[in-house]
Short mmCIF file of C-alpha atoms in Angstrom, two decimals:
data_model
loop_
_atom_site.label_atom_id
_atom_site.label_comp_id
_atom_site.label_asym_id
_atom_site.label_seq_id
_atom_site.Cartn_x
_atom_site.Cartn_y
_atom_site.Cartn_z
CA ASP A 1 9.14 19.12 0.18
CA GLY A 2 9.99 15.90 0.37
CA GLY A 3 8.38 13.17 -1.29
CA ILE A 4 7.43 10.87 -3.69
CA THR A 5 6.11 11.82 -7.12
CA GLN A 6 4.99 8.90 -9.65
CA SER A 7 4.42 9.85 -13.49
CA PRO A 8 2.37 10.39 -15.47
CA LYS A 9 -0.79 10.12 -13.80
CA TYR A 10 -2.88 8.39 -16.75
CA LEU A 11 -0.40 5.83 -19.06
CA PHE A 12 -2.53 4.24 -22.24
CA ARG A 13 -0.52 1.28 -23.82
CA LYS A 14 -1.33 -0.13 -27.11
CA GLU A 15 -1.26 -3.97 -27.84
CA GLY A 16 2.60 -4.97 -28.07
CA GLN A 17 3.98 -2.05 -26.57
CA ASN A 18 6.32 -1.89 -23.86
CA VAL A 19 5.69 1.38 -21.02
CA THR A 20 7.87 2.76 -18.50
CA LEU A 21 5.88 4.07 -14.98
CA SER A 22 8.62 6.83 -13.35
CA CYS A 23 9.25 6.50 -9.64
CA GLU A 24 11.33 9.47 -7.91
CA GLN A 25 11.84 10.25 -4.09
CA ASN A 26 13.58 12.75 -2.52
CA LEU A 27 13.23 11.09 1.46
CA ASN A 28 17.12 10.07 0.90
CA HIS A 29 15.46 6.57 1.68
CA ASP A 30 17.71 3.60 0.53
CA ALA A 31 14.05 1.08 -0.09
CA MET A 32 11.98 1.07 -2.95
CA TYR A 33 8.64 -0.78 -3.63
CA TRP A 34 6.32 -1.77 -6.64
CA TYR A 35 2.40 -2.68 -6.02
CA ARG A 36 -0.06 -3.06 -8.23
CA GLN A 37 -3.71 -2.29 -7.09
CA ASP A 38 -6.72 -3.53 -8.88
CA PRO A 39 -10.58 -2.54 -7.85
CA GLY A 40 -11.68 -4.87 -4.83
CA GLN A 41 -8.45 -6.31 -3.85
CA GLY A 42 -5.50 -5.51 -2.50
CA LEU A 43 -1.99 -4.19 -3.43
CA ARG A 44 0.02 -7.02 -4.76
CA LEU A 45 3.97 -6.36 -4.73
CA ILE A 46 5.61 -6.30 -8.16
CA TYR A 47 9.08 -5.60 -7.60
CA TYR A 48 11.37 -3.84 -4.79
CA SER A 49 15.04 -3.03 -4.34
CA GLN A 50 16.84 -2.33 -1.06
CA ILE A 51 20.24 -0.71 -3.02
CA VAL A 52 21.74 0.26 -5.56
CA ASN A 53 22.24 -1.91 -8.68
CA ASP A 54 20.10 -4.37 -6.97
CA PHE A 55 16.03 -5.95 -7.14
CA GLN A 56 14.27 -8.50 -6.35
CA LYS A 57 11.00 -10.27 -6.79
CA GLY A 58 7.98 -9.59 -5.75
CA ASP A 59 4.74 -11.98 -6.02
CA ILE A 60 4.08 -11.15 -9.49
CA ALA A 61 6.75 -10.24 -11.45
CA GLU A 62 6.32 -11.59 -14.63
CA GLY A 63 5.58 -9.31 -17.37
CA TYR A 64 7.27 -6.47 -15.86
CA SER A 65 10.81 -4.99 -15.60
CA VAL A 66 12.45 -2.26 -13.11
CA SER A 67 15.80 -1.27 -13.06
CA ARG A 68 17.03 1.49 -10.18
CA GLU A 69 20.17 2.98 -11.20
CA LYS A 70 20.03 5.57 -9.10
CA LYS A 71 18.95 5.93 -4.81
CA GLU A 72 16.40 8.07 -6.28
CA SER A 73 15.19 5.74 -8.79
CA PHE A 74 12.60 3.11 -9.49
CA PRO A 75 10.84 2.78 -12.64
CA LEU A 76 8.80 0.13 -13.80
CA THR A 77 8.59 -1.53 -17.47
CA VAL A 78 5.31 -2.68 -17.66
CA THR A 79 6.35 -5.06 -21.05
CA SER A 80 3.85 -6.19 -23.74
CA ALA A 81 4.43 -10.41 -22.37
CA GLN A 82 2.04 -8.54 -19.19
CA LYS A 83 -1.12 -9.27 -20.63
CA ASN A 84 -3.88 -7.64 -18.13
CA PRO A 85 -2.00 -4.50 -16.89
CA THR A 86 -4.73 -2.27 -16.53
CA ALA A 87 -4.48 -1.60 -13.14
CA PHE A 88 -3.67 1.14 -10.42
CA TYR A 89 0.47 1.41 -9.99
CA LEU A 90 1.95 2.52 -6.77
CA CYS A 91 5.51 3.68 -5.93
CA ALA A 92 7.00 3.19 -2.06
CA SER A 93 9.86 3.62 -0.54
CA SER A 94 11.17 3.54 3.06
CA GLY A 95 14.48 3.80 5.17
CA TRP A 96 14.94 0.47 5.08
CA ARG A 97 13.61 -2.81 4.61
CA GLY A 98 10.67 -3.28 7.48
CA GLU A 99 11.01 0.77 7.87
CA THR A 100 7.20 2.41 7.50
CA GLN A 101 6.71 2.59 3.51
CA TYR A 102 5.45 5.63 2.06
CA PHE A 103 3.66 5.94 -1.36
CA GLY A 104 3.55 7.86 -3.86
CA PRO A 105 0.09 9.73 -5.86
CA GLY A 106 -0.22 6.49 -8.03
CA THR A 107 -0.19 6.17 -11.87
CA ARG A 108 -3.19 4.84 -13.38
CA LEU A 109 -2.52 2.23 -16.54
CA LEU A 110 -5.17 1.78 -19.74
CA VAL A 111 -4.98 -0.18 -22.16
CA LEU A 112 -6.17 0.67 -25.73
CA GLU B 1 0.14 -19.08 3.55
CA ASP B 2 0.27 -15.78 5.11
CA GLN B 3 -3.15 -13.47 4.59
CA VAL B 4 -4.58 -10.61 5.94
CA THR B 5 -8.26 -10.21 5.60
CA GLN B 6 -10.45 -7.11 6.26
CA SER B 7 -14.03 -6.50 7.66
CA PRO B 8 -16.45 -5.44 6.39
CA GLU B 9 -15.75 -4.76 2.68
CA ALA B 10 -18.07 -1.56 3.20
CA LEU B 11 -19.11 0.30 6.09
CA ARG B 12 -21.83 3.31 6.24
CA LEU B 13 -22.23 5.63 9.77
CA GLN B 14 -24.30 8.49 10.37
CA GLU B 15 -21.76 11.53 11.60
CA GLY B 16 -21.07 10.63 15.12
CA GLU B 17 -21.59 6.99 15.09
CA SER B 18 -18.64 4.99 16.37
CA SER B 19 -17.21 1.66 15.38
CA SER B 20 -14.27 -0.42 14.20
CA LEU B 21 -12.74 -2.18 11.51
CA ASN B 22 -11.40 -5.66 11.50
CA CYS B 23 -8.04 -6.90 10.27
CA SER B 24 -7.62 -10.23 10.79
CA TYR B 25 -3.80 -11.82 10.21
CA THR B 26 -2.45 -15.40 10.27
CA VAL B 27 1.37 -13.67 8.48
CA SER B 28 4.09 -15.75 9.80
CA GLY B 29 5.86 -14.27 12.56
CA LEU B 30 4.81 -10.79 12.77
CA ARG B 31 6.64 -8.12 12.60
CA GLY B 32 4.58 -5.23 12.32
CA LEU B 33 1.12 -4.33 10.96
CA PHE B 34 0.42 -1.31 9.22
CA TRP B 35 -2.67 0.81 8.62
CA TYR B 36 -3.03 3.08 5.87
CA ARG B 37 -5.89 5.01 4.95
CA GLN B 38 -6.92 5.39 0.41
CA ASP B 39 -8.74 8.02 -0.98
CA PRO B 40 -10.28 7.19 -4.04
CA GLY B 41 -7.19 7.39 -6.84
CA LYS B 42 -4.74 8.56 -4.54
CA GLY B 43 -1.81 6.55 -2.74
CA PRO B 44 -2.33 5.61 0.76
CA GLU B 45 -1.33 7.61 3.57
CA PHE B 46 0.53 5.83 6.27
CA LEU B 47 -1.34 6.28 9.92
CA PHE B 48 -0.07 3.14 12.36
CA THR B 49 2.35 0.71 12.71
CA LEU B 50 2.44 -1.67 15.83
CA TYR B 51 4.37 -4.09 16.68
CA SER B 52 3.59 -6.24 19.55
CA ALA B 53 0.28 -7.62 21.45
CA GLY B 54 -1.68 -4.91 23.65
CA GLU B 55 0.29 -2.35 21.74
CA GLU B 56 -2.16 1.04 20.88
CA LYS B 57 -2.05 4.26 19.18
CA GLU B 58 -4.07 7.25 18.45
CA LYS B 59 -4.43 9.89 15.99
CA GLU B 60 -7.09 12.30 16.90
CA ARG B 61 -10.58 10.31 16.06
CA LEU B 62 -8.45 6.93 14.80
CA LYS B 63 -7.15 4.42 17.34
CA ALA B 64 -5.66 1.12 16.42
CA THR B 65 -5.38 -1.86 18.66
CA LEU B 66 -3.27 -5.56 18.20
CA THR B 67 -3.95 -9.18 19.80
CA LYS B 68 -2.00 -11.93 18.78
CA LYS B 69 -4.79 -12.53 16.25
CA GLU B 70 -5.97 -9.17 14.95
CA SER B 71 -5.66 -5.35 14.51
CA PHE B 72 -8.84 -2.45 15.19
CA LEU B 73 -9.12 0.33 13.80
CA HIS B 74 -11.82 2.29 16.05
CA ILE B 75 -13.79 5.43 14.89
CA THR B 76 -14.57 7.95 17.59
CA ALA B 77 -17.50 9.91 16.41
CA PRO B 78 -16.22 10.34 12.94
CA LYS B 79 -17.03 13.17 10.75
CA PRO B 80 -17.87 12.75 6.47
CA GLU B 81 -14.24 14.03 6.12
CA ASP B 82 -12.84 10.31 7.57
CA SER B 83 -14.60 8.79 4.74
CA ALA B 84 -12.24 6.52 2.90
CA THR B 85 -10.73 3.39 2.56
CA TYR B 86 -9.00 1.87 5.04
CA LEU B 87 -5.94 -0.90 4.57
CA CYS B 88 -4.46 -2.69 6.68
CA ALA B 89 -1.13 -4.91 6.05
CA GLY B 90 1.12 -7.32 7.82
CA GLU B 91 5.37 -7.69 7.55
CA ARG B 92 6.58 -11.19 7.76
CA GLY B 93 9.62 -11.00 10.34
CA SER B 94 11.59 -13.15 8.53
CA THR B 95 11.14 -11.00 5.34
CA LEU B 96 11.52 -7.07 5.93
CA GLY B 97 9.63 -4.69 4.31
CA ARG B 98 7.23 -7.77 2.85
CA LEU B 99 4.12 -6.45 4.08
CA TYR B 100 0.77 -8.61 3.05
CA PHE B 101 -2.51 -6.30 2.23
CA GLY B 102 -5.88 -6.67 3.10
CA ARG B 103 -8.43 -5.62 0.75
CA GLY B 104 -9.68 -2.91 2.58
CA THR B 105 -12.87 -2.03 3.81
CA GLN B 106 -14.35 1.13 2.41
CA LEU B 107 -15.60 3.67 4.98
CA THR B 108 -18.51 6.53 4.31
CA VAL B 109 -19.67 8.54 7.12
CA TRP B 110 -22.92 10.75 6.35
CA PRO B 111 -24.08 14.10 7.43
#
């Protein structure tokens, strides 16, 4: 089955710790995106990547980092600089920028 | 400032009671207007893309329409399984792939 997988489903972060969220797609899509969703809020763009080894900041990139070493993978690291990381994180992909974005199941990050 | 506003925030309907959800936008040079459905704790599921004013698309009990200022998601004779949060997003033509999302409308359909 083609699709987008995110892991883990739940992630717990301690103070001062960096954590990495995984996103993998087997849709052969070029573009990948990371969004953050808070209760009662719209999705906000963190980072996006149009092609391997290239990525751009979205609207709320501070405290986050990404890499795009493979077409299929776009991991997101939540660093200790992100002071309010508790949220639902969604990864999406599209065939090209401007095409329909399809979403993964999400990772819920909680702070201990 | 690019912005998408959805109303109402929450809507409760009895099964079979048709209604509409509104999505107004001020996205500069709108290229596409997207509708998604999101169930609790899940990722959004794509429903429709609309590209030009006057365009309509249908899927089962849902019909999406687009004007120059807003989009509507019409739900005809809804069923309890239509209960979800419906999200709309606008894409600016000059920055492909950058979607501006509304906060969503939480729809509850009771039997």
